[in-house]
Coordinates of N, CA and C in Angstrom, one line a residue:
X1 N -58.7 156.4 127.3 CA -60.0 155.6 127.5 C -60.0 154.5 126.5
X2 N -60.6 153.3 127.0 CA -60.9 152.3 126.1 C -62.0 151.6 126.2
X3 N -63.0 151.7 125.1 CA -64.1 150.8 125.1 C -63.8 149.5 125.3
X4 N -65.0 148.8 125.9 CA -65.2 147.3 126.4 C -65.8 146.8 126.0
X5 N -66.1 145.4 125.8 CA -67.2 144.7 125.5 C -68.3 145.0 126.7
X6 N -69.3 145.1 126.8 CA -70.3 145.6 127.8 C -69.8 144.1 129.2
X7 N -69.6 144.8 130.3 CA -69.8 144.0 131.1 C -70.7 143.5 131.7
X8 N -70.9 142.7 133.0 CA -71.7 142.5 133.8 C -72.2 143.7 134.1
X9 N -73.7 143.3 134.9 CA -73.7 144.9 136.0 C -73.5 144.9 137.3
X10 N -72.6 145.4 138.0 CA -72.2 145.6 138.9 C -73.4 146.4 139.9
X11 N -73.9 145.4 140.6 CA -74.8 145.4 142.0 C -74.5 146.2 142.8
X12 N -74.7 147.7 142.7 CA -74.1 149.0 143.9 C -74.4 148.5 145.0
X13 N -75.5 148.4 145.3 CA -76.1 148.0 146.5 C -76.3 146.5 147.3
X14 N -76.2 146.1 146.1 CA -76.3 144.3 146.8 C -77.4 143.9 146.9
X15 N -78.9 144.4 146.2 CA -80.4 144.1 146.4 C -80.9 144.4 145.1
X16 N -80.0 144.5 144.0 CA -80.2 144.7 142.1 C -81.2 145.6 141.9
X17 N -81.2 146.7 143.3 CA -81.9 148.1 142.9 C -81.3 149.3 141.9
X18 N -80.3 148.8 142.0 CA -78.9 149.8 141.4 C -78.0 149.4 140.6
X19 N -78.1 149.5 139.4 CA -77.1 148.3 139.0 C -76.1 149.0 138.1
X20 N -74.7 149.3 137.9 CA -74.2 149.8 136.6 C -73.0 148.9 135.8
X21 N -73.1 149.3 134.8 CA -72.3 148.5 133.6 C -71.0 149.6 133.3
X22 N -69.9 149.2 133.1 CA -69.1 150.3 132.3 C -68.8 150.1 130.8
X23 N -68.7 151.3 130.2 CA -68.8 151.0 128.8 C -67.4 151.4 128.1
X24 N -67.2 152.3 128.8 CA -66.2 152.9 128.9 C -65.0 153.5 129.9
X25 N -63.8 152.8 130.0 CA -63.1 152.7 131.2 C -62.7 154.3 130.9
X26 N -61.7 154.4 131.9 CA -61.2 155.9 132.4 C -60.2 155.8 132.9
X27 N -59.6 156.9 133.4 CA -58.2 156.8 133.8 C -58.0 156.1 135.4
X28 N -56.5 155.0 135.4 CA -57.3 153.9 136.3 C -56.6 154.5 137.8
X29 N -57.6 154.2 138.7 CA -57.3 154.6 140.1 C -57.5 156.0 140.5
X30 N -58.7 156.8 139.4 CA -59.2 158.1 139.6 C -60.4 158.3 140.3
X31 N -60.8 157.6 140.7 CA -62.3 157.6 141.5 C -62.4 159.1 142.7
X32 N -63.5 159.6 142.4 CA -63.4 160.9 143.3 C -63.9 159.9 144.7
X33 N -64.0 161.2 145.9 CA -64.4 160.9 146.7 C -65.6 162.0 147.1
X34 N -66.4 161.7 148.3 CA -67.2 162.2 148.8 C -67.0 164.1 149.2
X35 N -67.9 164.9 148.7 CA -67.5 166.1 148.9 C -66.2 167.1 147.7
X36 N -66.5 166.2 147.0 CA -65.0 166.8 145.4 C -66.0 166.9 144.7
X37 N -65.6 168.2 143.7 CA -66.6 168.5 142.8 C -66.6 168.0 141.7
X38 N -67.6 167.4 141.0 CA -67.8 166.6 139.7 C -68.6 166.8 138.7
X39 N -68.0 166.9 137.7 CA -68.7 167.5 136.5 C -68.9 166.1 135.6
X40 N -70.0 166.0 135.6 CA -70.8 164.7 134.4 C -71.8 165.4 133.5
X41 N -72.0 164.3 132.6 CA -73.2 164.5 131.6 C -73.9 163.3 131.2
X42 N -75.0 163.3 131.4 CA -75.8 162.1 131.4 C -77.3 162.3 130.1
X43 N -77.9 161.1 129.8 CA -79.1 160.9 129.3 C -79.6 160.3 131.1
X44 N -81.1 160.7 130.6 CA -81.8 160.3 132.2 C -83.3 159.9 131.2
X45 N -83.6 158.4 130.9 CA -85.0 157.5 130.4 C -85.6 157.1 131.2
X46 N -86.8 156.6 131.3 CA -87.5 155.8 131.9 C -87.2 154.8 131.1
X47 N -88.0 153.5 131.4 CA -87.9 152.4 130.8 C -89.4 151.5 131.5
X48 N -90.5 151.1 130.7 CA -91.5 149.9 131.0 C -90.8 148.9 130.8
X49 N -90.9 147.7 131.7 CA -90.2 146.8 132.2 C -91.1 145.9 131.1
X50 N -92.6 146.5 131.3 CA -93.0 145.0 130.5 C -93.1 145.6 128.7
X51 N -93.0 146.7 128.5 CA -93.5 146.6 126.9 C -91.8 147.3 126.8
X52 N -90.7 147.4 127.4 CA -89.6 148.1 127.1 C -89.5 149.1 126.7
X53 N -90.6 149.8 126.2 CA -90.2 151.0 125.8 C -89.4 151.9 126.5
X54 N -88.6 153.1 125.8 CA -87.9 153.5 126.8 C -88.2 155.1 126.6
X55 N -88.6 156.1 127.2 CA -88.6 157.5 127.0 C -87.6 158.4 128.0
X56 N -87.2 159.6 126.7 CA -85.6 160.5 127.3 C -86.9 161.1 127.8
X57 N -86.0 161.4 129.2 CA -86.9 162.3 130.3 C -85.8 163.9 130.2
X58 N -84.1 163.8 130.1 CA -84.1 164.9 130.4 C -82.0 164.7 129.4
X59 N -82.1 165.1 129.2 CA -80.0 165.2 128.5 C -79.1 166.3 129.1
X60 N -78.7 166.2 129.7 CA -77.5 166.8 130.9 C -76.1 166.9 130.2
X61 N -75.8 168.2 129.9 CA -74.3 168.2 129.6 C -73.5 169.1 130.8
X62 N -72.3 168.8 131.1 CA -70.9 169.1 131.5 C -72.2 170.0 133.1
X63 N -72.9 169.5 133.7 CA -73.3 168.7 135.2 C -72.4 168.9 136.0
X64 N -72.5 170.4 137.0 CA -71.0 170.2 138.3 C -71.9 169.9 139.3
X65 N -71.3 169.1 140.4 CA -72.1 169.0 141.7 C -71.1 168.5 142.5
X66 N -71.4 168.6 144.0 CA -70.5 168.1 144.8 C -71.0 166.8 145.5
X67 N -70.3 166.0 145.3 CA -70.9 164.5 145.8 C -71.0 164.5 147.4
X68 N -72.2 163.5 147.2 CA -72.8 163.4 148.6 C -73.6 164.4 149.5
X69 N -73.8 165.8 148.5 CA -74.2 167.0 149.1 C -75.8 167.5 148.2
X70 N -76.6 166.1 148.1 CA -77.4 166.0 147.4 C -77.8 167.0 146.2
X71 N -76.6 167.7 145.8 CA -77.0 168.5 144.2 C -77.7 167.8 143.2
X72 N -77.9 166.5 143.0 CA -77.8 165.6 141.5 C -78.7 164.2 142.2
X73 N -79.3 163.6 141.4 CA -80.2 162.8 141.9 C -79.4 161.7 142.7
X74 N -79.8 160.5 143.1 CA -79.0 160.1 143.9 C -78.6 158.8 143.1
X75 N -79.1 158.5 142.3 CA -78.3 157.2 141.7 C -77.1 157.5 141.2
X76 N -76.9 158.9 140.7 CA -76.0 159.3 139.8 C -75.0 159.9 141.2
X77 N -75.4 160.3 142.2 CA -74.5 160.7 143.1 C -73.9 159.4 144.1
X78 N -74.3 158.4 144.2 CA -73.9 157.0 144.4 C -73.0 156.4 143.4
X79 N -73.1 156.2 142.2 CA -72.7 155.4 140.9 C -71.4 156.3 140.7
X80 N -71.4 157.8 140.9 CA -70.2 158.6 140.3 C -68.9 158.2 141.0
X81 N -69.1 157.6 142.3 CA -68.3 157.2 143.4 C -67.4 155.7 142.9
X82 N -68.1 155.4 142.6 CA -66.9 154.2 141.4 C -66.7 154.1 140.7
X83 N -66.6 155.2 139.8 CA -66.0 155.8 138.5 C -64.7 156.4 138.1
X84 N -64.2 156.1 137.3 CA -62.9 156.7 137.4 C -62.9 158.2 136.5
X85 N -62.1 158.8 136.4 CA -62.3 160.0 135.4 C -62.3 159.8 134.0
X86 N -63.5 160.0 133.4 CA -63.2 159.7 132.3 C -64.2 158.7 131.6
X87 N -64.6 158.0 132.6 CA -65.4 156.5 132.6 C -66.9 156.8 132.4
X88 N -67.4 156.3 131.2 CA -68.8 156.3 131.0 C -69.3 154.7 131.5
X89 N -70.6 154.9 131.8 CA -71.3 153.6 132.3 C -73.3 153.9 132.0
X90 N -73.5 152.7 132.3 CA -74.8 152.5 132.0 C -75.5 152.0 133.4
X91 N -76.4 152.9 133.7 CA -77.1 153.2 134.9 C -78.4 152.4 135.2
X92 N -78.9 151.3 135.0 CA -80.0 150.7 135.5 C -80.7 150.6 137.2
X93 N -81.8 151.4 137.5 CA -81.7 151.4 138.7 C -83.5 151.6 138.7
X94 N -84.3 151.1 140.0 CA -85.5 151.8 140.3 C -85.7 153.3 140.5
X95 N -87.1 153.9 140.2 CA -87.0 154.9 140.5 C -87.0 155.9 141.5
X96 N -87.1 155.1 142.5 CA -86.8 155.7 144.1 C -85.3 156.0 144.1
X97 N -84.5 155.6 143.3 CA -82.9 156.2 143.6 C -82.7 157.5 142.3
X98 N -83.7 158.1 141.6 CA -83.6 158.9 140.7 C -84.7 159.9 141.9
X99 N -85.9 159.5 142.0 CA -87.2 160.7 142.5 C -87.8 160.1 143.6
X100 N -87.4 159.2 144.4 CA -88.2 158.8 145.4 C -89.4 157.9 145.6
X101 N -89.9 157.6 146.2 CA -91.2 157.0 146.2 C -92.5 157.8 145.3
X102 N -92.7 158.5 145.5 CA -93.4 159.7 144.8 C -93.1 160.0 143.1
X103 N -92.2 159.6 142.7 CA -91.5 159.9 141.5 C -91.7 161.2 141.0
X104 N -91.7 162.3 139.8 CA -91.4 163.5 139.7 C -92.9 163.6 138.6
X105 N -93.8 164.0 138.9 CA -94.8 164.4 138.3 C -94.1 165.3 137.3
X106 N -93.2 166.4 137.7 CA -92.9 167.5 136.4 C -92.1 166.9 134.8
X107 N -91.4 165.5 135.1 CA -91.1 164.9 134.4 C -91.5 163.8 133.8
X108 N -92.7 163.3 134.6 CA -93.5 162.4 133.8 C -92.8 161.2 134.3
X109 N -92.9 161.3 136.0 CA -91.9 159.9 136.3 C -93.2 159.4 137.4
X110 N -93.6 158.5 137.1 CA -94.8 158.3 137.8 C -94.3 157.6 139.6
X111 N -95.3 157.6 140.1 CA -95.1 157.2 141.6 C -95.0 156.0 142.0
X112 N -94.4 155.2 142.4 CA -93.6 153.9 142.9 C -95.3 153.0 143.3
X113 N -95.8 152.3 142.7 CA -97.3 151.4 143.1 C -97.1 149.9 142.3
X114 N -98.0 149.3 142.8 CA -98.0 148.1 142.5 C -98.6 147.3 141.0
X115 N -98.9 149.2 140.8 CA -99.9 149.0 139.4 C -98.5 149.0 138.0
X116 N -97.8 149.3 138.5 CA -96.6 150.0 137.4 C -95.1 149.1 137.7
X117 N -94.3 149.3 136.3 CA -92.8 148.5 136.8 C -92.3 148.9 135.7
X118 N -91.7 150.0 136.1 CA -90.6 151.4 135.5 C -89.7 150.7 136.0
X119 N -88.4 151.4 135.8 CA -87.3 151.4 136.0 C -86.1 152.6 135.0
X120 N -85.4 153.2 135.8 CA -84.7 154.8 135.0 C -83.1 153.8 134.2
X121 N -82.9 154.4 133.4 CA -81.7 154.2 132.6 C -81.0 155.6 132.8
X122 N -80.0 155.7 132.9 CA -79.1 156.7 132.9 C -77.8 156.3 132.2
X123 N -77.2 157.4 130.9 CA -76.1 156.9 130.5 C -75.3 158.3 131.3
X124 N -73.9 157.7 131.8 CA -73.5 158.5 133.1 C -71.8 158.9 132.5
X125 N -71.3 160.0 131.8 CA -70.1 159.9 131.7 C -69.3 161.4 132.7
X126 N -68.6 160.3 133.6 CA -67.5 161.4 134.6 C -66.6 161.8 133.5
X127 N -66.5 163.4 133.4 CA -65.7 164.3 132.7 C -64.8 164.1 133.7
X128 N -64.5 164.8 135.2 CA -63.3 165.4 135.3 C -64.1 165.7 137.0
X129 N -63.4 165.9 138.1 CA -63.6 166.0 139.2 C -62.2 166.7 140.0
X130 N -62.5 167.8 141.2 CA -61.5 168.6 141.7 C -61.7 168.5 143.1
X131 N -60.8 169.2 144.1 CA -60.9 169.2 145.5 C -61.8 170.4 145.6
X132 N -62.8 170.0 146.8 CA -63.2 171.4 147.0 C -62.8 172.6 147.0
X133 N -63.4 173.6 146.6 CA -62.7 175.0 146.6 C -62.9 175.7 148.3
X134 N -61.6 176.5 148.2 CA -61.9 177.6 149.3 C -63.0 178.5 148.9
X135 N -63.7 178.3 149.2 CA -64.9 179.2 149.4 C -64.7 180.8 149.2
X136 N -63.8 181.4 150.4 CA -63.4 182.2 150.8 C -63.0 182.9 149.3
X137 N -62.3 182.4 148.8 CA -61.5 182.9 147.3 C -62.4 182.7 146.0
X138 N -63.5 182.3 146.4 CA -64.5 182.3 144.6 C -64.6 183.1 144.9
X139 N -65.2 183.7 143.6 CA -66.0 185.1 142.9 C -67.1 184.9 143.1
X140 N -67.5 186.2 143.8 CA -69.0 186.3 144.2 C -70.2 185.8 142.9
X141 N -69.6 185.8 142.0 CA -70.7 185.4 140.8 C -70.7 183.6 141.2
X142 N -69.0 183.2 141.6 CA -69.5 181.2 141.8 C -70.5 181.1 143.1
X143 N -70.3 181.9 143.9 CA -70.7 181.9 145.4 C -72.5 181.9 144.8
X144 N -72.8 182.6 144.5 CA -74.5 183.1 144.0 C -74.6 181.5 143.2
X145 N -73.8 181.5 142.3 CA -74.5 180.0 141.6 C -74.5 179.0 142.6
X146 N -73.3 178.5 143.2 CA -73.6 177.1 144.2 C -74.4 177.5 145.1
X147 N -74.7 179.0 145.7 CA -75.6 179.5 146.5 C -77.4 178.9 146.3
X148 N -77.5 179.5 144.4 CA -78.7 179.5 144.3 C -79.2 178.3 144.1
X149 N -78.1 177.1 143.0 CA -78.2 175.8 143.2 C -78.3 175.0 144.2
X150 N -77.8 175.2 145.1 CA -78.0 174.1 146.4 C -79.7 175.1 146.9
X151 N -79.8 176.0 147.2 CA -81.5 177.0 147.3 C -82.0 176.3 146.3
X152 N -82.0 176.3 145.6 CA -83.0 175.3 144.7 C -83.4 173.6 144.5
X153 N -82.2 173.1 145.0 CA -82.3 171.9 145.7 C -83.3 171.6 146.3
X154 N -82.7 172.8 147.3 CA -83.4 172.1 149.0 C -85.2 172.9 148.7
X155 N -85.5 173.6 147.8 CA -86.9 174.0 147.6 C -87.4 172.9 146.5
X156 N -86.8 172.3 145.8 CA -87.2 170.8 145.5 C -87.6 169.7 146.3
X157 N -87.0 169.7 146.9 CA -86.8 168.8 148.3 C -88.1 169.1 149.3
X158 N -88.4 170.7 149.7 CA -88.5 170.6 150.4 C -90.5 170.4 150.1
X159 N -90.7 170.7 148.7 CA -91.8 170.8 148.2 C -92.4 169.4 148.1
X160 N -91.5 168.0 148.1 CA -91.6 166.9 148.1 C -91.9 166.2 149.4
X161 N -92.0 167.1 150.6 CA -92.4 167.1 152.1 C -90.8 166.0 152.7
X162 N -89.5 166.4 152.0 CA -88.2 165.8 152.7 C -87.5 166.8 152.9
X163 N -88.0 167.3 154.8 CA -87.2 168.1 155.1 C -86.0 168.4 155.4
X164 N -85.6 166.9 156.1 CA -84.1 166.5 156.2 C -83.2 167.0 155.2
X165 N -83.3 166.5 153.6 CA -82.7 166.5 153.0 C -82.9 168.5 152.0
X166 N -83.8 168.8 152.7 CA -84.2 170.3 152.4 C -83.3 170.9 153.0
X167 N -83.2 171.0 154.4 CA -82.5 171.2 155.1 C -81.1 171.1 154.9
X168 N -80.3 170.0 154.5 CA -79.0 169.7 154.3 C -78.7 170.1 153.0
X169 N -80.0 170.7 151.8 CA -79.1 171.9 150.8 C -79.4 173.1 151.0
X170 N -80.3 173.2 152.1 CA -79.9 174.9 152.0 C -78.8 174.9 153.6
X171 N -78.3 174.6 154.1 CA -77.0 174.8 154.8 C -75.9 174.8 153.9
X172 N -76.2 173.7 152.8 CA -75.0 173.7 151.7 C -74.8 175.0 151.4
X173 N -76.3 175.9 151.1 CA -75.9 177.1 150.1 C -75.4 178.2 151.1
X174 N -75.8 178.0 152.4 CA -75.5 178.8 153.8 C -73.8 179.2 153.3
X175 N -73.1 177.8 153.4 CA -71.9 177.7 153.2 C -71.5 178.8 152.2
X176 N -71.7 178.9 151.2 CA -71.4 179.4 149.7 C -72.0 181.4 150.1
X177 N -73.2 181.7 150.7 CA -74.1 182.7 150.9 C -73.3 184.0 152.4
X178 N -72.7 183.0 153.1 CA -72.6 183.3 154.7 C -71.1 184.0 154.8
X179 N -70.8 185.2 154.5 CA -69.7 185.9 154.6 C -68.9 186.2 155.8
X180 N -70.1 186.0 157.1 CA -69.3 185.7 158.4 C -68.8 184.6 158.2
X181 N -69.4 183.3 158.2 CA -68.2 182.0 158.3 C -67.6 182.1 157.1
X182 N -67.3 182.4 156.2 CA -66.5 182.9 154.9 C -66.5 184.2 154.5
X183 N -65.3 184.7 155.0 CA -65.4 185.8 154.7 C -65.0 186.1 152.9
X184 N -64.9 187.0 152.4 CA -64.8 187.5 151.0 C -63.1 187.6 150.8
X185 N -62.6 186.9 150.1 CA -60.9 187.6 150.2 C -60.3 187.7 148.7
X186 N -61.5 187.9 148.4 CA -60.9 188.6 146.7 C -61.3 190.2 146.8
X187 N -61.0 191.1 145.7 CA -61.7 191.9 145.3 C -63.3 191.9 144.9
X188 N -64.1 192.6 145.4 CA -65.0 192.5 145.0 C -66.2 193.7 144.9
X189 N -67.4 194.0 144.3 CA -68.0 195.1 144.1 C -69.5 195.0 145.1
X190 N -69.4 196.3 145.5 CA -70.2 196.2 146.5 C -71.7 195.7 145.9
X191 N -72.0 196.2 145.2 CA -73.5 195.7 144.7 C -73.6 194.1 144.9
X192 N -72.5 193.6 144.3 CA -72.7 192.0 144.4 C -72.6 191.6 145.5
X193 N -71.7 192.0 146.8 CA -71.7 191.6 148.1 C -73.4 192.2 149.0
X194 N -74.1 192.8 148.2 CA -75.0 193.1 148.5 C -76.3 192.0 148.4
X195 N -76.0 192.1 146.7 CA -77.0 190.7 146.7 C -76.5 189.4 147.7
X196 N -75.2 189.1 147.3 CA -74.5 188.0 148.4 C -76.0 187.9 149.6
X197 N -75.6 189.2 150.1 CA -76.2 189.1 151.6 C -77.9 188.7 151.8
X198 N -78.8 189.5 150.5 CA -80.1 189.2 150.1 C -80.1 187.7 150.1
X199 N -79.2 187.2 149.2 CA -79.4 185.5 149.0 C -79.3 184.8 150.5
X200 N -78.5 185.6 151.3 CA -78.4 184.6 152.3 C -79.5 184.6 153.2
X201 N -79.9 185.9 152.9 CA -81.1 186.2 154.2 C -82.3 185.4 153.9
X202 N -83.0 185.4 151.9 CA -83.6 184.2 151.6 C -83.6 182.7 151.9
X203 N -82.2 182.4 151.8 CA -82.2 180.8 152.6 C -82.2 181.1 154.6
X204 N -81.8 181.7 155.0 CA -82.0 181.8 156.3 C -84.0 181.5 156.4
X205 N -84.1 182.5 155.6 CA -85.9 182.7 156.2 C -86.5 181.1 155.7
X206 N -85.8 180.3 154.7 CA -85.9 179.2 154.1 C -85.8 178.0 155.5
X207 N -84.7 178.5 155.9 CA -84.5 177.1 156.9 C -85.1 177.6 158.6
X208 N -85.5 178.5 158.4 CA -86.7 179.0 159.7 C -87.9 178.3 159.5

């Protein structure tokens, strides 16, 4: 890796909603793709546009999630997509690509109005990224974590009245929970295949 003099920022979107800088390059021509698992760690600020100040809302270390499978907010699940392994960058973006129109009351991220002009800073560094795993072959302890992670997603989501995207993480955890379409092909102890089955019956009654 080699530090840079700060670049331009680079316009994700093409409407300067999204904007990132790299600070630090990475190894070149590593960019994950959509659906590969990626471990980052980020600072996540607000920022007042008119008096600058800037307040840490939350510090994220070693962060796995699968892109495009809404685990991780979405600037950072956008921005991670032209990053190479390795590559830290600086995240400037509105707060509708971190919390939405509504912004996150629990964090003190106020709601998108005409009275206010926030804007989130994220410092964003890609550790390392893999191919999806066979499912089939985790340990029922990975199965329960992406299980209860993506379930907690989509109960984020769905508390925020977006059911779509409520919807599209508890299927995620379906995936990880659902031993008919994945069956188990490791060793494993029945108690855990037990709960397995509890967790799945919870997101089922979830997406009912």
């Amino acid at each position: 890796n080699s530090k840079l003099n700060p670049s331009e920022f680079e316009d994700i979107l093409g409407n300067k909603s999204l904007l990132k800088q790299t600070t630090v390059t990475g190894e070149s021509d590593s960019r994950p793709t959509r659906s590969t698992m990626a471990t980052v760690s980020y600072k996540l600020s607000i920022i007042d546009s008119l008096t600058s100040n800037i307040h840490l809302i939350e510090n994220v270390s070693k962060e796995r999630f699968f892109i495009g499978e809404y685990d991780i907010i979405g600037a950072i699940d956008i921005c991670v997509q032209s990053m190479n392994r390795g590559e830290c960058a600086l995240i400037n973006c509105d707060i509708r690509h971190c919390y939405g129109d509504m912004g996150c009351h629990e964090k003190q991220i106020p709601a998108i109005s005409t009275n206010n002009s926030y804007r989130m800073l994220i410092e964003l560094e890609l550790h390392d990224w893999q191919s999806p795993p066979d499912v089939r072959k985790l340990s029922i302890d990975e199965r329960l974590y992406w299980g209860d992670k993506k379930r907690h997603m989509g109960n984020f989501h769905y508390r925020r009245q977006d059911n779509s995207t409520s919807i599209h993480c508890y299927n995620g955890a379906l995936r990880f929970l659902n031993t008919d379409l994945n069956p188990i092909l490791i060793s494993f102890d029945e108690n855990q295949r037990l709960i397995l089955k509890d967790r799945y019956i919870q997101v089922e009654n979830n997406v009912a």
